[in-house]
XYZ file of C-alpha atoms in Angstrom:
786
model
C 79.604 93.491 108.642
C 76.297 94.911 109.723
C 74.535 92.488 107.416
C 76.417 89.562 108.960
C 75.499 90.796 112.451
C 71.832 91.056 111.675
C 71.868 87.544 110.174
C 73.515 86.149 113.241
C 70.613 87.445 115.420
C 67.791 86.305 113.138
C 68.962 82.784 112.327
C 69.162 81.868 115.952
C 66.072 83.842 116.961
C 68.280 85.592 119.486
C 68.921 89.292 120.133
C 72.310 90.474 119.000
C 75.166 88.942 120.945
C 76.305 91.557 123.409
C 79.090 91.896 125.890
C 79.980 93.818 128.936
C 82.320 96.538 127.847
C 82.921 97.969 124.383
C 86.498 98.662 123.468
C 87.368 102.118 124.778
C 88.689 104.729 122.452
C 91.250 105.422 125.131
C 93.261 102.384 124.154
C 91.825 99.872 126.626
C 90.986 96.900 124.439
C 88.711 94.040 125.233
C 91.607 92.161 126.739
C 91.563 94.671 129.611
C 88.213 93.488 130.810
C 86.433 90.498 132.200
C 83.199 92.229 132.962
C 80.440 90.592 130.915
C 76.791 90.745 130.106
C 74.411 88.276 128.494
C 73.562 87.951 124.812
C 70.463 89.959 125.311
C 71.592 93.091 127.243
C 74.502 95.423 127.523
C 74.427 95.850 131.289
C 77.915 95.442 132.606
C 78.558 93.389 135.678
C 81.263 93.533 138.324
C 84.202 91.214 137.792
C 86.107 89.129 140.135
C 87.669 85.775 140.419
C 87.674 82.707 142.594
C 90.396 80.490 143.911
C 89.333 77.227 145.510
C 86.728 75.730 143.276
C 83.932 73.532 144.414
C 84.012 71.629 141.057
C 86.994 69.567 142.295
C 85.017 67.350 144.570
C 86.129 63.711 144.908
C 82.789 62.129 143.939
C 83.004 63.550 140.411
C 84.898 61.873 137.606
C 87.545 64.091 135.952
C 87.446 64.860 132.240
C 90.562 65.047 130.080
C 91.466 68.581 131.343
C 92.785 66.860 134.407
C 95.998 66.158 132.438
C 96.553 69.880 131.673
C 98.951 72.237 133.464
C 96.922 75.494 133.127
C 95.271 76.511 136.437
C 92.249 77.676 134.396
C 91.764 74.387 132.627
C 92.284 72.458 135.833
C 89.388 74.480 137.381
C 87.123 72.811 134.785
C 88.568 69.291 135.083
C 85.603 68.035 137.138
C 82.780 69.504 134.981
C 80.314 66.997 133.562
C 81.381 68.202 130.122
C 83.484 66.260 127.667
C 86.004 69.085 127.461
C 88.978 68.994 125.040
C 92.015 71.232 125.196
C 92.671 73.244 122.016
C 94.193 70.807 119.540
C 93.923 68.422 116.675
C 92.106 65.739 118.580
C 89.169 68.035 119.070
C 89.222 69.343 115.482
C 89.346 65.809 114.050
C 86.393 64.705 116.210
C 84.317 67.689 115.006
C 85.028 66.900 111.373
C 84.516 63.149 111.754
C 81.202 63.566 113.618
C 80.172 66.741 111.709
C 79.513 68.706 114.895
C 80.004 72.439 115.605
C 82.745 73.308 118.105
C 81.866 75.159 121.263
C 84.850 77.231 122.222
C 85.016 78.717 125.743
C 87.842 81.070 126.576
C 88.798 82.533 129.923
C 91.439 82.701 132.532
C 92.100 81.482 136.085
C 91.231 84.710 137.995
C 88.108 85.767 135.962
C 85.013 86.016 138.166
C 82.398 85.720 135.484
C 84.265 82.705 134.008
C 83.767 81.015 137.288
C 80.185 82.127 137.571
C 79.352 80.511 134.210
C 81.231 77.384 135.253
C 79.225 77.006 138.444
C 75.905 77.854 136.837
C 76.261 76.062 133.479
C 79.320 73.893 133.093
C 78.548 72.076 136.353
C 74.997 71.611 135.329
C 74.359 67.925 134.325
C 71.755 68.714 131.597
C 73.871 71.433 130.026
C 76.952 69.211 130.263
C 75.060 66.459 128.438
C 73.996 68.898 125.723
C 77.580 70.165 125.243
C 78.982 66.646 125.151
C 76.427 65.057 122.853
C 75.810 67.863 120.299
C 79.063 69.829 120.287
C 82.798 69.310 120.531
C 83.556 71.457 123.589
C 86.937 73.099 123.773
C 88.419 75.018 126.760
C 91.186 77.549 126.220
C 93.246 79.578 128.784
C 93.557 82.941 126.981
C 96.856 83.544 128.732
C 98.284 80.347 127.289
C 96.903 80.865 123.738
C 96.600 84.571 123.143
C 96.404 83.993 119.434
C 93.214 81.876 119.757
C 91.780 84.445 122.062
C 92.535 87.375 119.802
C 91.146 85.789 116.634
C 87.824 84.988 118.127
C 87.627 88.061 120.180
C 88.014 89.995 116.925
C 84.920 88.149 115.722
C 82.925 88.813 118.851
C 83.793 92.485 118.897
C 82.908 92.923 115.225
C 79.529 91.238 115.606
C 78.562 92.597 119.029
C 80.336 95.886 119.525
C 82.376 94.744 122.502
C 84.237 91.925 124.113
C 85.055 90.238 127.450
C 85.441 86.975 129.329
C 84.294 84.369 129.448
C 84.223 84.437 125.667
C 81.964 81.731 124.136
C 82.074 81.170 120.407
C 80.619 78.443 118.134
C 82.749 77.331 115.299
C 82.478 75.156 112.173
C 84.662 72.094 112.207
C 87.048 74.184 110.023
C 87.369 76.643 112.977
C 85.351 79.489 111.358
C 83.155 81.319 113.882
C 79.426 81.749 113.352
C 78.017 82.821 116.715
C 79.698 84.420 119.742
C 79.099 86.121 122.981
C 80.436 86.406 126.551
C 78.703 85.431 129.792
C 75.422 83.585 129.450
C 73.167 82.903 132.455
C 72.021 79.298 132.599
C 68.265 79.953 132.077
C 66.067 82.481 130.310
C 65.154 85.661 132.230
C 62.780 88.482 131.440
C 65.219 90.184 129.110
C 67.949 87.524 128.802
C 68.272 84.323 126.824
C 69.774 81.503 128.827
C 72.709 79.321 127.791
C 70.583 76.140 127.580
C 68.244 77.867 125.135
C 71.142 79.187 123.061
C 72.562 75.563 122.882
C 69.226 74.087 121.829
C 68.653 76.733 119.142
C 72.152 76.421 117.716
C 71.787 72.629 117.664
C 68.542 72.997 115.808
C 69.919 75.457 113.292
C 73.040 73.239 112.670
C 70.660 70.391 111.736
C 68.264 72.387 109.654
C 70.325 75.306 108.174
C 73.886 74.097 108.323
C 74.774 75.137 104.738
C 73.461 78.635 105.403
C 75.485 78.786 108.628
C 78.627 77.672 106.809
C 78.165 80.179 103.946
C 77.596 83.068 106.264
C 80.481 81.962 108.472
C 82.760 82.132 105.470
C 81.432 85.559 104.513
C 82.067 86.918 108.029
C 85.571 85.448 108.107
C 86.396 87.015 104.712
C 85.166 90.400 105.887
C 87.145 90.088 109.145
C 90.275 89.217 107.173
C 89.996 92.343 104.997
C 89.100 94.566 107.911
C 92.047 93.361 110.085
C 94.805 93.592 107.494
C 97.691 95.847 108.444
C 100.178 96.477 105.620
C 102.480 99.139 104.167
C 100.576 99.029 100.916
C 101.884 101.766 98.597
C 103.226 103.856 101.511
C 106.958 104.421 101.585
C 107.309 106.230 104.887
C 105.474 106.488 108.262
C 103.499 109.673 109.041
C 104.937 112.793 110.681
C 105.772 112.179 114.283
C 104.926 115.813 115.179
C 101.424 115.489 113.756
C 100.735 112.129 115.359
C 102.016 113.418 118.708
C 99.847 116.473 118.617
C 96.717 114.495 117.660
C 97.316 111.852 120.353
C 97.849 114.490 123.019
C 94.683 116.378 121.996
C 92.570 113.233 122.090
C 93.888 112.461 125.609
C 93.460 116.018 126.745
C 89.809 115.978 125.610
C 89.027 112.870 127.736
C 91.036 113.751 130.806
C 89.305 113.694 134.192
C 90.411 116.992 135.756
C 89.385 116.024 139.302
C 90.416 112.421 139.622
C 92.840 111.977 136.810
C 92.630 109.121 134.315
C 91.139 109.121 130.798
C 87.730 107.362 130.808
C 84.523 106.987 132.665
C 84.148 104.083 135.028
C 85.601 101.511 134.959
C 89.031 103.138 134.990
C 92.186 101.243 134.091
C 95.720 102.397 134.943
C 96.908 102.116 131.281
C 100.625 102.962 131.838
C 101.197 103.306 128.057
C 99.254 106.518 128.142
C 101.246 107.835 131.102
C 104.528 106.918 129.341
C 103.332 108.839 126.223
C 102.522 111.908 128.269
C 105.934 111.936 129.920
C 107.658 111.648 126.525
C 105.392 114.419 125.115
C 106.313 116.641 128.097
C 110.024 116.199 127.417
C 109.830 117.197 123.815
C 107.409 120.105 124.520
C 108.793 121.343 127.842
C 108.708 125.128 126.997
C 105.115 124.921 125.912
C 101.783 125.046 127.686
C 100.870 121.647 126.251
C 104.081 120.183 127.602
C 103.278 121.357 131.110
C 99.739 120.096 130.738
C 100.979 116.639 129.667
C 103.246 116.417 132.730
C 100.502 117.555 135.089
C 97.977 115.055 133.628
C 100.365 112.125 134.143
C 101.647 113.080 137.605
C 98.094 113.892 138.871
C 96.747 110.564 137.586
C 99.566 108.672 139.289
C 99.079 110.452 142.538
C 95.258 109.969 142.489
C 95.686 106.248 141.707
C 98.274 105.826 144.534
C 95.915 107.531 147.006
C 92.875 105.619 145.861
C 91.592 102.202 146.717
C 92.991 100.701 143.508
C 96.245 100.581 145.457
C 96.470 98.131 148.255
C 97.593 100.446 151.076
C 98.045 97.549 153.482
C 100.052 95.044 151.362
C 101.073 97.265 148.410
C 100.635 96.539 144.707
C 97.751 97.690 142.508
C 94.458 96.058 141.731
C 93.446 95.616 138.187
C 91.004 98.529 137.716
C 88.675 100.817 139.561
C 84.962 100.256 139.180
C 84.235 103.963 139.769
C 85.847 107.151 138.386
C 87.431 108.087 141.774
C 89.839 105.143 141.827
C 88.054 104.132 145.063
C 86.483 100.637 144.731
C 88.651 98.350 142.761
C 88.165 95.051 141.043
C 90.454 93.378 143.528
C 92.363 91.072 141.197
C 96.092 91.822 141.004
C 97.863 91.195 137.636
C 101.645 90.882 137.214
C 101.667 92.993 134.058
C 100.114 95.968 135.943
C 102.704 95.754 138.717
C 105.576 95.671 136.156
C 104.471 98.631 134.098
C 103.335 100.745 137.055
C 106.693 100.321 138.831
C 108.329 101.835 135.704
C 105.668 104.655 135.531
C 106.155 105.690 139.173
C 109.954 105.517 138.761
C 109.709 107.875 135.799
C 107.495 110.139 137.756
C 110.207 110.329 140.411
C 112.867 111.044 137.802
C 110.790 113.945 136.489
C 109.444 115.426 139.694
C 112.013 114.457 142.315
C 109.091 113.770 144.654
C 109.814 110.731 146.786
C 106.133 109.938 147.053
C 106.447 108.309 143.611
C 109.608 106.363 144.342
C 108.005 105.054 147.528
C 104.997 103.769 145.532
C 107.323 102.064 143.051
C 109.293 100.366 145.878
C 106.017 99.263 147.449
C 104.896 97.607 144.200
C 108.134 95.690 143.884
C 108.048 94.662 147.536
C 104.584 93.189 146.919
C 105.764 91.281 143.813
C 108.853 89.946 145.714
C 106.632 88.683 148.572
C 103.522 87.376 146.740
C 104.216 86.872 143.026
C 107.762 85.474 142.980
C 108.942 81.914 142.463
C 111.958 80.883 144.518
C 114.006 80.280 141.302
C 113.498 83.932 140.126
C 110.356 83.703 137.890
C 107.121 85.675 138.477
C 103.575 84.361 138.876
C 100.692 85.691 136.786
C 98.001 86.974 139.130
C 96.178 86.894 142.414
C 92.384 86.506 142.466
C 89.796 89.050 143.440
C 87.584 86.752 145.513
C 88.417 84.781 148.572
C 86.517 83.222 151.522
C 85.811 85.723 154.344
C 86.511 82.826 156.664
C 87.739 79.275 156.101
C 85.016 77.074 154.656
C 82.817 79.983 153.546
C 81.884 80.817 149.958
C 84.391 83.204 148.285
C 83.400 86.817 148.065
C 84.634 89.829 146.085
C 87.471 91.570 147.913
C 87.066 89.671 151.182
C 90.871 89.578 151.725
C 91.200 93.354 151.322
C 88.179 95.149 152.981
C 87.807 96.141 156.608
C 84.984 96.976 159.042
C 85.268 99.788 161.546
C 84.983 97.231 164.409
C 87.938 95.210 163.096
C 90.127 98.252 162.915
C 89.141 99.498 166.387
C 89.909 96.068 167.911
C 93.328 95.914 166.202
C 94.353 99.553 167.011
C 92.901 100.480 170.431
C 95.956 102.452 171.692
C 95.326 106.017 172.699
C 97.253 108.680 170.651
C 99.112 110.914 173.055
C 99.159 114.675 172.483
C 95.991 114.852 170.400
C 93.624 117.767 170.992
C 90.748 115.320 171.636
C 90.453 111.688 172.801
C 91.795 109.622 169.953
C 92.878 106.005 169.286
C 95.292 104.799 166.627
C 92.316 103.133 164.975
C 90.322 106.303 164.808
C 93.225 108.232 163.412
C 93.714 105.612 160.629
C 90.000 105.473 159.881
C 89.781 109.239 159.535
C 92.826 109.439 157.224
C 91.633 106.480 155.056
C 87.988 107.306 154.976
C 86.523 104.350 156.851
C 82.964 104.710 158.131
C 80.610 102.707 160.363
C 78.189 101.945 157.482
C 81.033 101.156 155.115
C 82.404 103.446 152.383
C 81.375 101.330 149.352
C 78.354 102.582 147.470
C 75.663 100.033 146.731
C 76.024 100.885 143.077
C 79.538 99.463 143.260
C 78.308 96.358 145.051
C 75.476 94.824 142.968
C 75.866 91.378 144.648
C 75.680 92.916 148.182
C 78.972 91.269 149.214
C 80.598 94.434 150.468
C 77.944 95.869 152.832
C 79.427 97.488 155.883
C 82.950 97.037 154.554
C 85.527 99.680 153.730
C 88.297 100.055 151.085
C 91.218 102.139 152.396
C 91.639 105.257 150.278
C 93.598 108.379 151.318
C 91.109 111.140 152.070
C 93.411 113.791 153.456
C 97.074 114.841 153.210
C 99.279 114.015 156.242
C 99.373 117.725 157.009
C 95.570 118.020 157.111
C 95.134 114.874 159.253
C 97.869 116.167 161.645
C 96.227 119.608 161.846
C 92.829 118.090 162.501
C 94.076 116.446 165.730
C 96.872 118.932 166.588
C 99.644 116.454 165.974
C 103.088 116.567 164.375
C 103.200 115.436 160.711
C 105.979 112.869 161.349
C 104.120 111.509 164.347
C 101.094 110.923 162.210
C 103.138 109.315 159.484
C 104.632 106.866 162.053
C 101.239 106.103 163.622
C 99.618 105.427 160.264
C 102.515 103.219 159.121
C 102.424 101.293 162.431
C 98.655 100.825 162.055
C 98.968 99.564 158.453
C 101.573 97.095 159.560
C 99.248 95.781 162.247
C 96.469 95.441 159.682
C 98.904 93.592 157.419
C 99.793 91.137 160.121
C 96.094 90.578 160.909
C 95.310 90.089 157.204
C 97.839 87.234 157.029
C 95.359 85.081 159.002
C 92.567 85.517 156.460
C 92.181 82.902 153.663
C 94.306 84.123 150.819
C 93.039 84.743 147.274
C 93.833 82.027 144.726
C 97.261 82.451 143.181
C 97.633 81.787 139.453
C 101.137 80.311 139.656
C 101.451 80.011 135.839
C 104.462 81.865 134.588
C 104.357 83.628 131.213
C 107.533 84.658 129.335
C 105.874 87.994 128.181
C 104.864 89.080 131.683
C 108.133 87.956 133.168
C 109.861 90.110 130.558
C 107.787 93.098 131.712
C 108.675 92.375 135.293
C 112.405 92.194 134.552
C 111.977 95.714 133.126
C 110.057 96.823 136.223
C 112.842 95.770 138.544
C 115.682 96.777 136.292
C 114.405 100.318 135.531
C 113.313 101.008 139.133
C 116.584 99.671 140.484
C 118.621 101.783 138.107
C 116.655 104.942 138.790
C 116.748 104.523 142.569
C 120.350 103.251 142.574
C 119.376 100.056 144.353
C 121.406 96.993 143.359
C 119.000 94.774 145.319
C 116.227 95.497 142.860
C 118.508 95.010 139.897
C 119.400 91.627 141.325
C 115.723 90.633 141.204
C 115.707 91.586 137.555
C 118.872 89.574 136.999
C 117.376 86.503 138.698
C 114.192 86.887 136.559
C 116.285 86.935 133.416
C 118.237 83.905 134.540
C 114.967 82.164 135.191
C 113.793 82.922 131.677
C 116.981 81.655 130.152
C 117.049 78.462 132.310
C 113.349 77.453 132.183
C 111.688 79.232 129.225
C 114.333 79.137 126.471
C 115.117 76.254 124.185
C 118.813 76.485 123.315
C 118.607 74.120 120.380
C 116.051 76.056 118.435
C 116.665 79.491 119.923
C 112.991 79.783 120.764
C 111.206 81.013 123.847
C 108.525 78.958 125.589
C 105.286 80.788 126.412
C 104.519 79.107 129.738
C 105.860 77.159 132.608
C 104.119 76.078 135.780
C 104.892 75.584 139.501
C 105.146 71.901 140.279
C 105.142 70.065 143.563
C 107.812 71.216 145.983
C 108.249 74.462 144.089
C 109.712 72.735 140.992
C 109.225 74.150 137.507
C 107.168 72.107 135.018
C 106.224 72.482 131.351
C 103.373 71.185 129.313
C 104.065 68.424 126.790
C 104.437 69.395 124.052
C 105.662 72.807 125.295
C 103.657 75.957 124.542
C 105.968 77.954 122.351
C 106.278 81.784 122.571
C 104.175 84.383 120.721
C 105.319 87.714 119.498
C 104.639 89.431 122.810
C 106.907 86.900 124.575
C 109.831 87.862 122.435
C 109.106 91.642 122.332
C 108.617 91.988 126.165
C 111.614 89.742 127.021
C 113.881 91.666 124.617
C 112.780 94.916 126.219
C 113.486 93.440 129.656
C 116.991 92.324 128.607
C 117.866 95.732 127.136
C 116.669 97.453 130.280
C 118.675 94.953 132.360
C 121.780 95.592 130.306
C 121.492 99.340 130.909
C 120.946 98.736 134.649
C 123.708 96.232 135.151
C 126.119 96.820 132.229
C 126.440 93.022 131.847
C 126.757 92.566 128.087
C 125.565 88.963 128.207
C 121.987 90.153 128.464
C 122.463 92.423 125.408
C 123.878 89.491 123.464
C 120.906 87.274 124.303
C 118.530 90.152 123.367
C 120.152 90.323 119.907
C 119.756 86.499 119.430
C 116.081 86.645 120.549
C 115.404 89.545 118.140
C 116.875 87.438 115.281
C 114.571 84.609 116.237
C 111.573 87.014 116.474
C 112.322 88.337 113.015
C 112.513 84.853 111.594
C 109.279 83.595 113.113
C 106.955 86.637 113.035
C 108.147 89.271 110.519
C 105.774 90.002 107.555
C 108.215 90.416 104.700
C 105.316 91.468 102.327
C 103.318 93.928 104.481
C 105.755 94.943 107.229
C 105.336 94.528 110.980
C 105.112 91.445 113.032
C 102.330 88.827 113.158
C 101.224 87.876 116.675
C 101.860 84.129 116.214
C 104.023 81.754 114.164
C 102.421 80.592 110.924
C 102.740 76.933 111.946
C 101.516 77.475 115.469
C 98.287 79.112 114.276
C 97.723 76.602 111.471
C 93.946 76.217 110.950
C 92.962 79.540 112.535
C 90.997 81.638 110.150
C 93.008 84.823 110.763
C 96.708 85.588 111.377
C 96.594 88.967 113.078
C 98.888 91.871 114.015
C 98.102 93.428 117.370
C 97.143 97.024 116.777
C 96.239 98.462 120.197
C 98.150 99.554 123.261
C 95.850 98.668 126.132
C 96.449 97.237 129.567
C 99.656 95.843 128.023
C 101.411 97.613 125.124
C 101.071 96.125 121.720
C 103.989 93.785 120.861
C 104.513 95.668 117.662
C 104.834 98.949 119.532
C 107.392 97.449 121.926
C 109.218 95.879 118.999
C 109.513 99.272 117.309
C 111.332 100.537 120.359
C 113.465 97.450 120.620
C 114.580 97.728 117.016
C 115.611 101.343 117.539
C 117.522 100.538 120.662
C 119.204 97.512 119.079
C 120.262 99.745 116.160
C 121.686 102.144 118.722
C 123.624 99.337 120.434
C 124.947 97.711 117.223
C 124.657 100.141 114.265
C 123.030 97.357 112.258
C 121.017 99.124 109.571
C 118.570 96.238 108.924
C 116.985 96.828 112.298
C 116.388 100.524 111.573
C 114.958 99.556 108.249
C 112.644 97.043 109.880
C 111.521 99.708 112.368
C 110.638 102.165 109.549
C 108.715 99.378 107.734
C 106.828 98.486 110.849
C 105.861 102.137 111.550
C 104.841 102.529 107.941
C 102.610 99.397 108.104
C 100.752 100.865 111.040
C 100.466 104.312 109.525
C 96.828 104.154 108.743
C 95.896 102.929 112.221
C 98.007 105.743 113.788
C 96.473 108.364 111.583
C 92.968 107.226 112.280
C 93.195 106.679 116.002
C 96.578 107.719 117.410
C 95.281 107.413 120.993
C 94.826 103.689 120.403
C 98.559 103.366 119.859
C 100.325 105.862 122.237
C 103.339 103.547 122.648
C 103.786 103.287 118.910
C 103.404 107.062 118.486
C 106.175 107.282 121.083
C 108.313 104.971 118.965
C 107.618 107.000 115.873
C 108.883 110.124 117.699
C 112.052 108.301 118.793
C 112.693 107.110 115.278
C 112.328 110.558 113.755
C 114.239 112.415 116.459
C 117.096 109.792 116.618
C 118.370 108.143 119.827
C 121.219 109.430 121.958
C 124.131 107.002 122.503
C 125.450 107.756 125.996
C 128.836 106.053 126.261
C 130.618 105.672 129.633
C 134.281 104.712 129.261
C 135.410 103.064 132.464
C 135.634 100.051 134.675
C 132.130 98.639 135.541
C 132.984 98.204 139.230
C 134.787 101.576 139.725
C 133.137 104.276 141.847
C 133.670 107.002 139.199
C 132.068 104.829 136.529
C 129.129 104.059 138.797
C 128.692 107.766 139.601
C 128.404 108.657 135.829
C 126.063 105.740 135.247
C 123.809 106.762 138.154
C 123.795 110.294 136.882
C 122.393 108.981 133.522
C 119.739 106.903 135.322
C 118.686 109.840 137.432
C 117.570 111.846 134.366
C 114.425 111.006 132.362
C 115.754 110.323 128.870
C 113.446 107.862 127.120
C 115.176 107.962 123.725
C 118.640 106.839 124.546
C 120.891 103.813 124.845
C 123.493 103.631 127.676
C 126.702 101.901 126.610
C 129.590 100.911 128.881
C 132.961 100.855 127.008
C 135.475 99.063 129.093
C 138.403 99.578 126.710
C 138.522 95.916 125.641
C 138.575 95.938 121.779
C 137.475 92.294 121.686
C 134.349 92.917 123.820
C 130.935 92.315 122.286
C 130.026 96.008 122.087
C 133.398 97.042 120.617
C 132.906 94.534 117.852
C 129.398 95.933 117.144
C 130.427 99.614 117.332
C 133.978 100.156 116.109
C 133.845 103.937 116.992
C 133.944 102.987 120.671
C 137.687 102.280 120.256
C 138.216 105.996 119.436
C 136.774 107.170 122.778
C 139.239 107.527 125.591
C 139.167 108.038 129.307
C 140.331 111.585 130.294
C 143.238 111.567 132.761
C 142.471 107.902 133.562
C 139.045 108.807 135.013
C 135.739 107.406 133.977
C 134.593 109.580 131.050
C 131.163 110.107 129.384
C 130.393 110.943 125.789
C 126.938 111.829 124.428
C 126.710 110.870 120.750
C 124.009 111.779 118.237
C 123.939 111.449 114.422
C 127.511 110.028 114.422
C 128.948 112.978 116.393
C 129.983 112.888 120.004
C 130.235 115.534 122.711
C 133.434 116.661 124.377
C 134.517 114.172 127.052
C 132.866 114.685 130.529
C 134.178 113.335 133.836
C 131.998 115.318 136.220
C 128.483 113.883 136.910
C 127.087 117.384 137.477
C 128.358 118.540 134.061
C 126.889 115.377 132.461
C 123.525 116.020 134.057
C 123.508 119.607 132.698
C 124.184 118.217 129.258
C 121.506 115.569 129.487
C 118.883 117.806 131.071
C 119.599 121.396 130.079
């Protein structure tokens, strides 16, 4: 591959294509980042996003993207570029006219995507070049993750990193030959501009096309060999104990003792790592490493929740921190982060009993219900980072979220009674959250100078310390701070809001169903479980095709809050099935409504039919037909900001085996883990969620059976007892005594389990042997958590 990389640079007379952030060894893949650099430097830039877009001015004529549903594509509908959506029309044009394809991939809330659009794609001369000499194709990476992953693999292999916008030049047969990320419009002292790149590629296509095509084929062949994941001659997956130990050691080596987290700046939440550490703690509780794993995860969660990456005014978490202290975030908010972090904080509460964590989880879900929820039960994708400071002004990074000292003083002028010195509510809040007159954002975190004099709220002291500083009662301080935050929240409502990406993705909705279901079950709050139920109903009503049994990838908010689909519909990818199945299994355990379990089984059957690799094991990311023409058909092999769909599928298969006893799902799980053996052995820290699945497979799942009436108090008490204990490797089954019920038909042994003295009764079963019957929740808790 190095030869190919060198050739790419020389043939275009360009420096090596470079990008903003190389893939982290901590499991944060390129998909976690939209920070980008030019083709001639590796300097990373801050990311953001923009909502209202100046391109949609009435005097401009729209291009064909105006007919698309994607918010990202619609943001480019008024460019002076002859854009095509990804599809056969564009490919046929490239072949017929013998032109290279310019593929540009991004998403609706990506700051540097918008920067390049303003600087280059709105430029008339550049638009003319793109329209005359190339077939220009725009792709929303969230609509077509398969296209994004294939060409990101190329960009990473030839430039040591990845990010968005991703810009790749392809042959008419869709094979890549040059790629990069953000390009400035014109040449600089150390940077080659986009216009220059276009002119040089146009020239090389005319003069050296055969060489370009040959080398493109060579690169594609090398990528295909490099990306293959298969069982090969292996019969079994590696030892879970060995993989666990190595994954933990790698995390321990990179752990930030002071601030938590596992990387230098920028820092991502990466819930898959926290989930691994909790599981590791449970299986190593008596050991020093077990205690260390628990401490690492809890400390990281606490530091994140106290930092600026959490929105202390409106709740929810921003996408990542630009510094190692979790202080200054990239202000974008993603649905997938909220979903996974709600689960992580709920698990932290299960393990520690500290209500700090449960309060954070409830705050996340409160934010999602308020800001990311469709009235029919679905969940929106994201909120942007940038917004206008005032109406009519140019959007700026974080404008909706930051505060000046003057604003806070004006909003909170009331004197605090009983303080040892003159003190207003505003001064108390500013002290506790670290606000300063000059602003608490370092210039190094503000390269565009948009945040001068502004403050990000971040907890600097414990309530006890703040109370002691002013001679106040702790509860009084808590009340004053909460009242102050509420006033800031009400004031913030009058600011122009960030752009909302109202696209709804099946995969992320599945994650959010899990977020509500797990948190609702752990906290014993039916209201939260109802949100999960409504989310699942939305998926079934709007994102499921009954005739074919297939999921749709996307739907969109139409006028008047209606739900719309693209035509033809965008069909689901592996992650849509994996994440929705997980959500349904979590919802069944939270609600004990077997209809969700039945649908999960049917979706798993469809997933197996569409994506399973019967030769090499594991699941492909996309259907063979859907990805026809793409040079690679890949298997996702990294747990990053989102878990790998193969990792989630491994867990799903184990759980489905526990719910049904169907041996073929256990066999598939073993094949999948075997196929990824080499990847786990080489870099276990890149697949912490799969290492967790490997442990569950080799330790076997517990089947916890509650015999009772779903609505009865004694049944609910036993169920709540199970949910209060952290037991990641289990399935919770309700046996209502009906031999014709779905679960009784799947697991005949359930008919042998009886209620004791007509009371709700629990059995804990492992390896086809069940415990003695238990009717007392306290006794059950002792058995589950000795």
